[in-house]
mmCIF file of N, CA and C in Angstrom:
data_model
loop_
_atom_site.group_PDB
_atom_site.id
_atom_site.type_symbol
_atom_site.label_atom_id
_atom_site.label_comp_id
_atom_site.label_asym_id
_atom_site.label_seq_id
_atom_site.Cartn_x
_atom_site.Cartn_y
_atom_site.Cartn_z
ATOM 1 N N MET A 719 34.444 -8.108 17.902
ATOM 2 C CA MET A 719 35.323 -9.141 18.435
ATOM 3 C C MET A 719 36.142 -8.615 19.614
ATOM 4 N N ASN A 720 36.589 -7.383 19.495
ATOM 5 C CA ASN A 720 37.444 -6.848 20.557
ATOM 6 C C ASN A 720 36.662 -6.045 21.586
ATOM 7 N N CYS A 721 35.340 -6.179 21.601
ATOM 8 C CA CYS A 721 34.547 -5.436 22.589
ATOM 9 C C CYS A 721 33.683 -6.379 23.419
ATOM 10 N N GLY A 722 34.051 -7.658 23.466
ATOM 11 C CA GLY A 722 33.347 -8.596 24.319
ATOM 12 C C GLY A 722 32.291 -9.423 23.619
ATOM 13 N N GLU A 723 31.967 -9.130 22.357
ATOM 14 C CA GLU A 723 30.992 -9.948 21.636
ATOM 15 C C GLU A 723 31.703 -11.200 21.140
ATOM 16 N N SER A 724 31.207 -12.358 21.552
ATOM 17 C CA SER A 724 31.933 -13.597 21.265
ATOM 18 C C SER A 724 31.495 -14.284 19.980
ATOM 19 N N ASP A 725 30.414 -13.866 19.363
ATOM 20 C CA ASP A 725 29.905 -14.563 18.182
ATOM 21 C C ASP A 725 29.747 -13.595 17.010
ATOM 22 N N THR A 726 30.836 -12.966 16.616
ATOM 23 C CA THR A 726 30.765 -11.948 15.574
ATOM 24 C C THR A 726 30.559 -12.537 14.185
ATOM 25 N N ALA A 727 31.083 -13.707 13.929
ATOM 26 C CA ALA A 727 31.020 -14.269 12.575
ATOM 27 C C ALA A 727 29.627 -14.771 12.209
ATOM 28 N N THR A 728 28.812 -15.129 13.176
ATOM 29 C CA THR A 728 27.470 -15.638 12.870
ATOM 30 C C THR A 728 26.398 -14.680 13.381
ATOM 31 N N ARG A 729 26.187 -14.606 14.671
ATOM 32 C CA ARG A 729 25.139 -13.733 15.222
ATOM 33 C C ARG A 729 25.442 -12.260 14.918
ATOM 34 N N GLY A 730 26.662 -11.846 15.100
ATOM 35 C CA GLY A 730 27.028 -10.465 14.793
ATOM 36 C C GLY A 730 26.791 -10.144 13.328
ATOM 37 N N PHE A 731 27.129 -11.089 12.451
ATOM 38 C CA PHE A 731 26.880 -10.898 11.023
ATOM 39 C C PHE A 731 25.394 -10.729 10.755
ATOM 40 N N GLN A 732 24.557 -11.565 11.364
ATOM 41 C CA GLN A 732 23.116 -11.460 11.154
ATOM 42 C C GLN A 732 22.577 -10.107 11.625
ATOM 43 N N ASN A 733 23.155 -9.574 12.693
ATOM 44 C CA ASN A 733 22.706 -8.280 13.211
ATOM 45 C C ASN A 733 22.985 -7.131 12.246
ATOM 46 N N VAL A 734 24.089 -7.202 11.516
ATOM 47 C CA VAL A 734 24.461 -6.098 10.614
ATOM 48 C C VAL A 734 24.171 -6.386 9.145
ATOM 49 N N ARG A 735 23.799 -7.603 8.825
ATOM 50 C CA ARG A 735 23.612 -8.009 7.418
ATOM 51 C C ARG A 735 22.746 -7.052 6.612
ATOM 52 N N PRO A 736 21.613 -6.579 7.110
ATOM 53 C CA PRO A 736 20.785 -5.692 6.283
ATOM 54 C C PRO A 736 21.460 -4.352 5.951
ATOM 55 N N TYR A 737 22.470 -3.979 6.709
ATOM 56 C CA TYR A 737 23.112 -2.676 6.547
ATOM 57 C C TYR A 737 24.523 -2.774 5.964
ATOM 58 N N LEU A 738 24.964 -3.982 5.659
ATOM 59 C CA LEU A 738 26.354 -4.235 5.292
ATOM 60 C C LEU A 738 26.642 -3.845 3.845
ATOM 61 N N HIS A 739 27.563 -2.935 3.661
ATOM 62 C CA HIS A 739 27.979 -2.562 2.317
ATOM 63 C C HIS A 739 29.494 -2.478 2.196
ATOM 64 N N THR A 740 30.196 -2.413 3.325
ATOM 65 C CA THR A 740 31.653 -2.321 3.331
ATOM 66 C C THR A 740 32.197 -3.062 4.545
ATOM 67 N N LEU A 741 33.312 -3.757 4.347
ATOM 68 C CA LEU A 741 34.011 -4.389 5.471
ATOM 69 C C LEU A 741 35.429 -3.841 5.506
ATOM 70 N N HIS A 742 35.831 -3.331 6.651
ATOM 71 C CA HIS A 742 37.193 -2.848 6.883
ATOM 72 C C HIS A 742 37.918 -3.999 7.570
ATOM 73 N N ILE A 743 38.631 -4.806 6.793
ATOM 74 C CA ILE A 743 39.184 -6.075 7.255
ATOM 75 C C ILE A 743 40.531 -5.888 7.949
ATOM 76 N N LYS A 744 40.625 -6.479 9.106
ATOM 77 C CA LYS A 744 41.876 -6.578 9.859
ATOM 78 C C LYS A 744 41.739 -7.788 10.776
ATOM 79 N N ASP A 745 42.801 -8.226 11.392
ATOM 80 C CA ASP A 745 42.722 -9.358 12.307
ATOM 81 C C ASP A 745 43.405 -8.960 13.609
ATOM 82 N N LEU A 746 43.019 -9.639 14.667
ATOM 83 C CA LEU A 746 43.579 -9.338 15.976
ATOM 84 C C LEU A 746 43.492 -10.558 16.879
ATOM 85 N N GLN A 747 44.304 -10.519 17.890
ATOM 86 C CA GLN A 747 44.255 -11.521 18.943
ATOM 87 C C GLN A 747 43.717 -10.829 20.186
ATOM 88 N N VAL A 748 42.621 -11.356 20.692
ATOM 89 C CA VAL A 748 41.984 -10.760 21.862
ATOM 90 C C VAL A 748 42.724 -11.212 23.122
ATOM 91 N N ILE A 749 43.099 -10.243 23.918
ATOM 92 C CA ILE A 749 43.725 -10.523 25.206
ATOM 93 C C ILE A 749 42.629 -10.534 26.272
ATOM 94 N N ASP A 750 41.832 -9.473 26.320
ATOM 95 C CA ASP A 750 40.681 -9.376 27.218
ATOM 96 C C ASP A 750 39.630 -8.520 26.514
ATOM 97 N N GLY A 751 38.644 -9.185 25.915
ATOM 98 C CA GLY A 751 37.633 -8.494 25.128
ATOM 99 C C GLY A 751 36.823 -7.490 25.910
ATOM 100 N N LEU A 752 36.473 -7.822 27.144
ATOM 101 C CA LEU A 752 35.670 -6.899 27.950
ATOM 102 C C LEU A 752 36.441 -5.632 28.310
ATOM 103 N N LYS A 753 37.761 -5.760 28.397
ATOM 104 C CA LYS A 753 38.600 -4.586 28.677
ATOM 105 C C LYS A 753 39.113 -3.949 27.382
ATOM 106 N N CYS A 754 38.680 -4.507 26.231
ATOM 107 C CA CYS A 754 39.105 -4.020 24.918
ATOM 108 C C CYS A 754 40.630 -4.057 24.771
ATOM 109 N N GLU A 755 41.221 -5.150 25.286
ATOM 110 C CA GLU A 755 42.661 -5.354 25.160
ATOM 111 C C GLU A 755 42.900 -6.353 24.048
ATOM 112 N N PHE A 756 43.662 -5.943 23.036
ATOM 113 C CA PHE A 756 43.935 -6.802 21.893
ATOM 114 C C PHE A 756 45.219 -6.356 21.209
ATOM 115 N N GLU A 757 45.718 -7.226 20.329
ATOM 116 C CA GLU A 757 46.874 -6.898 19.501
ATOM 117 C C GLU A 757 46.535 -7.235 18.065
ATOM 118 N N TYR A 758 46.825 -6.316 17.150
ATOM 119 C CA TYR A 758 46.624 -6.591 15.733
ATOM 120 C C TYR A 758 47.661 -7.591 15.244
ATOM 121 N N CYS A 759 47.284 -8.370 14.244
ATOM 122 C CA CYS A 759 48.178 -9.367 13.661
ATOM 123 C C CYS A 759 47.816 -9.522 12.185
ATOM 124 N N PRO A 760 48.614 -10.274 11.423
ATOM 125 C CA PRO A 760 48.273 -10.482 10.017
ATOM 126 C C PRO A 760 46.924 -11.180 9.863
ATOM 127 N N ILE A 761 46.215 -10.833 8.801
ATOM 128 C CA ILE A 761 44.921 -11.458 8.508
ATOM 129 C C ILE A 761 45.092 -12.970 8.444
ATOM 130 N N GLY A 762 44.185 -13.668 9.132
ATOM 131 C CA GLY A 762 44.215 -15.124 9.155
ATOM 132 C C GLY A 762 45.027 -15.712 10.287
ATOM 133 N N GLU A 763 45.707 -14.871 11.054
ATOM 134 C CA GLU A 763 46.538 -15.361 12.152
ATOM 135 C C GLU A 763 45.977 -15.015 13.529
ATOM 136 N N GLY A 764 44.817 -14.373 13.554
ATOM 137 C CA GLY A 764 44.225 -13.953 14.822
ATOM 138 C C GLY A 764 42.948 -14.703 15.131
ATOM 139 N N ASP A 765 42.079 -14.036 15.867
ATOM 140 C CA ASP A 765 40.861 -14.659 16.367
ATOM 141 C C ASP A 765 39.636 -14.464 15.473
ATOM 142 N N VAL A 766 39.744 -13.674 14.414
ATOM 143 C CA VAL A 766 38.596 -13.447 13.533
ATOM 144 C C VAL A 766 38.361 -14.698 12.682
ATOM 145 N N ASP A 767 37.127 -15.144 12.642
ATOM 146 C CA ASP A 767 36.739 -16.348 11.894
ATOM 147 C C ASP A 767 36.423 -15.966 10.440
ATOM 148 N N PHE A 768 37.475 -15.682 9.683
ATOM 149 C CA PHE A 768 37.293 -15.246 8.301
ATOM 150 C C PHE A 768 36.605 -16.270 7.406
ATOM 151 N N PRO A 769 36.876 -17.573 7.527
ATOM 152 C CA PRO A 769 36.144 -18.519 6.673
ATOM 153 C C PRO A 769 34.624 -18.404 6.834
ATOM 154 N N THR A 770 34.142 -18.258 8.068
ATOM 155 C CA THR A 770 32.702 -18.112 8.289
ATOM 156 C C THR A 770 32.198 -16.785 7.729
ATOM 157 N N VAL A 771 32.927 -15.714 7.961
ATOM 158 C CA VAL A 771 32.527 -14.409 7.431
ATOM 159 C C VAL A 771 32.441 -14.464 5.913
ATOM 160 N N LEU A 772 33.449 -15.027 5.270
ATOM 161 C CA LEU A 772 33.467 -15.101 3.805
ATOM 162 C C LEU A 772 32.350 -16.000 3.268
ATOM 163 N N ARG A 773 32.093 -17.112 3.937
ATOM 164 C CA ARG A 773 30.971 -17.970 3.516
ATOM 165 C C ARG A 773 29.640 -17.232 3.663
ATOM 166 N N ASN A 774 29.472 -16.470 4.739
ATOM 167 C CA ASN A 774 28.252 -15.690 4.920
ATOM 168 C C ASN A 774 28.083 -14.671 3.799
ATOM 169 N N LEU A 775 29.158 -13.995 3.438
ATOM 170 C CA LEU A 775 29.075 -13.032 2.335
ATOM 171 C C LEU A 775 28.641 -13.728 1.053
ATOM 172 N N ARG A 776 29.214 -14.888 0.794
ATOM 173 C CA ARG A 776 28.853 -15.641 -0.406
ATOM 174 C C ARG A 776 27.425 -16.161 -0.339
ATOM 175 N N ASP A 777 27.082 -16.809 0.752
ATOM 176 C CA ASP A 777 25.781 -17.470 0.861
ATOM 177 C C ASP A 777 24.619 -16.481 0.850
ATOM 178 N N TYR A 778 24.826 -15.294 1.420
ATOM 179 C CA TYR A 778 23.766 -14.283 1.444
ATOM 180 C C TYR A 778 23.885 -13.300 0.278
ATOM 181 N N LYS A 779 24.811 -13.598 -0.630
ATOM 182 C CA LYS A 779 25.010 -12.767 -1.826
ATOM 183 C C LYS A 779 25.186 -11.288 -1.466
ATOM 184 N N ILE A 780 26.054 -11.038 -0.493
ATOM 185 C CA ILE A 780 26.361 -9.680 -0.064
ATOM 186 C C ILE A 780 27.418 -9.111 -1.005
ATOM 187 N N ASP A 781 27.082 -8.058 -1.680
ATOM 188 C CA ASP A 781 27.982 -7.407 -2.630
ATOM 189 C C ASP A 781 28.681 -6.251 -1.922
ATOM 190 N N ALA A 782 29.543 -6.583 -0.994
ATOM 191 C CA ALA A 782 30.202 -5.572 -0.164
ATOM 192 C C ALA A 782 31.614 -5.302 -0.668
ATOM 193 N N VAL A 783 32.050 -4.081 -0.462
ATOM 194 C CA VAL A 783 33.427 -3.697 -0.733
ATOM 195 C C VAL A 783 34.270 -4.152 0.453
ATOM 196 N N ILE A 784 35.395 -4.790 0.167
ATOM 197 C CA ILE A 784 36.306 -5.221 1.224
ATOM 198 C C ILE A 784 37.524 -4.315 1.209
ATOM 199 N N SER A 785 37.765 -3.667 2.315
ATOM 200 C CA SER A 785 38.918 -2.788 2.487
ATOM 201 C C SER A 785 39.898 -3.492 3.426
ATOM 202 N N ILE A 786 41.097 -3.747 2.951
ATOM 203 C CA ILE A 786 42.090 -4.464 3.758
ATOM 204 C C ILE A 786 42.961 -3.446 4.494
ATOM 205 N N ALA A 787 43.035 -3.594 5.799
ATOM 206 C CA ALA A 787 43.792 -2.668 6.639
ATOM 207 C C ALA A 787 45.167 -3.231 6.987
ATOM 208 N N THR A 788 46.055 -2.359 7.378
ATOM 209 C CA THR A 788 47.406 -2.762 7.767
ATOM 210 C C THR A 788 47.700 -2.294 9.191
ATOM 211 N N HIS A 789 46.861 -2.665 10.113
ATOM 212 C CA HIS A 789 47.022 -2.185 11.478
ATOM 213 C C HIS A 789 48.166 -2.866 12.237
ATOM 214 N N PHE A 790 48.651 -3.992 11.736
ATOM 215 C CA PHE A 790 49.792 -4.633 12.407
ATOM 216 C C PHE A 790 51.086 -4.164 11.731
ATOM 217 N N LYS A 791 52.193 -4.317 12.419
ATOM 218 C CA LYS A 791 53.498 -3.959 11.863
ATOM 219 C C LYS A 791 54.366 -5.208 11.780
ATOM 220 N N PRO A 792 54.847 -5.560 10.589
ATOM 221 C CA PRO A 792 55.805 -6.663 10.498
ATOM 222 C C PRO A 792 57.135 -6.222 11.120
ATOM 223 N N GLU A 793 58.051 -7.149 11.266
ATOM 224 C CA GLU A 793 59.336 -6.826 11.890
ATOM 225 C C GLU A 793 60.048 -5.677 11.195
ATOM 226 N N SER A 794 59.869 -5.599 9.874
ATOM 227 C CA SER A 794 60.530 -4.527 9.121
ATOM 228 C C SER A 794 59.929 -3.154 9.424
ATOM 229 N N GLY A 795 58.697 -3.140 9.947
ATOM 230 C CA GLY A 795 58.010 -1.879 10.197
ATOM 231 C C GLY A 795 57.364 -1.289 8.957
ATOM 232 N N SER A 796 57.462 -1.982 7.832
ATOM 233 C CA SER A 796 56.951 -1.486 6.556
ATOM 234 C C SER A 796 55.443 -1.705 6.422
ATOM 235 N N THR A 797 54.704 -0.612 6.210
ATOM 236 C CA THR A 797 53.267 -0.752 5.973
ATOM 237 C C THR A 797 53.009 -1.391 4.607
ATOM 238 N N GLU A 798 53.928 -1.186 3.657
ATOM 239 C CA GLU A 798 53.785 -1.847 2.349
ATOM 240 C C GLU A 798 53.888 -3.365 2.510
ATOM 241 N N GLU A 799 54.848 -3.818 3.278
ATOM 242 C CA GLU A 799 54.978 -5.256 3.530
ATOM 243 C C GLU A 799 53.742 -5.783 4.264
ATOM 244 N N ALA A 800 53.228 -5.023 5.222
ATOM 245 C CA ALA A 800 52.019 -5.432 5.947
ATOM 246 C C ALA A 800 50.858 -5.607 4.967
ATOM 247 N N MET A 801 50.700 -4.683 4.019
ATOM 248 C CA MET A 801 49.630 -4.793 3.029
ATOM 249 C C MET A 801 49.832 -6.011 2.136
ATOM 250 N N ARG A 802 51.044 -6.253 1.715
ATOM 251 C CA ARG A 802 51.310 -7.435 0.873
ATOM 252 C C ARG A 802 50.971 -8.723 1.622
ATOM 253 N N ILE A 803 51.330 -8.799 2.885
ATOM 254 C CA ILE A 803 51.023 -9.975 3.708
ATOM 255 C C ILE A 803 49.512 -10.136 3.843
ATOM 256 N N ASN A 804 48.825 -9.058 4.211
ATOM 257 C CA ASN A 804 47.376 -9.140 4.408
ATOM 258 C C ASN A 804 46.640 -9.461 3.114
ATOM 259 N N PHE A 805 47.075 -8.868 2.001
ATOM 260 C CA PHE A 805 46.428 -9.139 0.716
ATOM 261 C C PHE A 805 46.607 -10.602 0.323
ATOM 262 N N ALA A 806 47.823 -11.118 0.458
ATOM 263 C CA ALA A 806 48.082 -12.529 0.126
ATOM 264 C C ALA A 806 47.281 -13.455 1.042
ATOM 265 N N ASN A 807 47.227 -13.138 2.324
ATOM 266 C CA ASN A 807 46.476 -13.970 3.265
ATOM 267 C C ASN A 807 44.981 -13.954 2.949
ATOM 268 N N MET A 808 44.443 -12.768 2.593
ATOM 269 C CA MET A 808 43.020 -12.672 2.270
ATOM 270 C C MET A 808 42.711 -13.436 0.982
ATOM 271 N N LYS A 809 43.574 -13.336 -0.007
ATOM 272 C CA LYS A 809 43.369 -14.095 -1.249
ATOM 273 C C LYS A 809 43.323 -15.592 -0.964
ATOM 274 N N ALA A 810 44.205 -16.068 -0.106
ATOM 275 C CA ALA A 810 44.238 -17.488 0.255
ATOM 276 C C ALA A 810 42.959 -17.884 1.004
ATOM 277 N N LEU A 811 42.497 -17.034 1.903
ATOM 278 C CA LEU A 811 41.265 -17.328 2.643
ATOM 279 C C LEU A 811 40.060 -17.377 1.695
ATOM 280 N N ILE A 812 39.977 -16.427 0.779
ATOM 281 C CA ILE A 812 38.879 -16.421 -0.200
ATOM 282 C C ILE A 812 38.942 -17.668 -1.065
ATOM 283 N N GLY A 813 40.141 -18.041 -1.495
ATOM 284 C CA GLY A 813 40.310 -19.250 -2.308
ATOM 285 C C GLY A 813 39.952 -20.528 -1.563
ATOM 286 N N GLY A 814 40.053 -20.499 -0.247
ATOM 287 C CA GLY A 814 39.772 -21.686 0.555
ATOM 288 C C GLY A 814 38.319 -21.845 0.962
ATOM 289 N N VAL A 815 37.475 -20.859 0.633
ATOM 290 C CA VAL A 815 36.076 -20.924 1.049
ATOM 291 C C VAL A 815 35.370 -22.074 0.365
ATOM 292 N N GLY A 816 35.577 -22.270 -0.922
ATOM 293 C CA GLY A 816 34.976 -23.390 -1.653
ATOM 294 C C GLY A 816 33.466 -23.382 -1.625
ATOM 295 N N ASP A 817 32.888 -24.453 -2.128
ATOM 296 C CA ASP A 817 31.423 -24.570 -2.187
ATOM 297 C C ASP A 817 30.873 -25.408 -1.062
#
């Protein structure tokens, strides 16, 4: 997403699907993808299309480990708070995938 590829949730997923066993989850807002300029933000608040990614994992029965990252800093600067925010946001996104 942050290296100029504009279709990571569908075409990018298909490219890596046979090799996918772990996802290191984080979210970001792309400023200039070709220049690799971006800012990290809480999961679900950036440009990553998590609903599509999660549906792909479900639909293709991918049994991958999801690792949630805390690359953004909340106002408090607490990495623990960042993890709590990202975990809650990811749980909500997973719950919203539906059938």
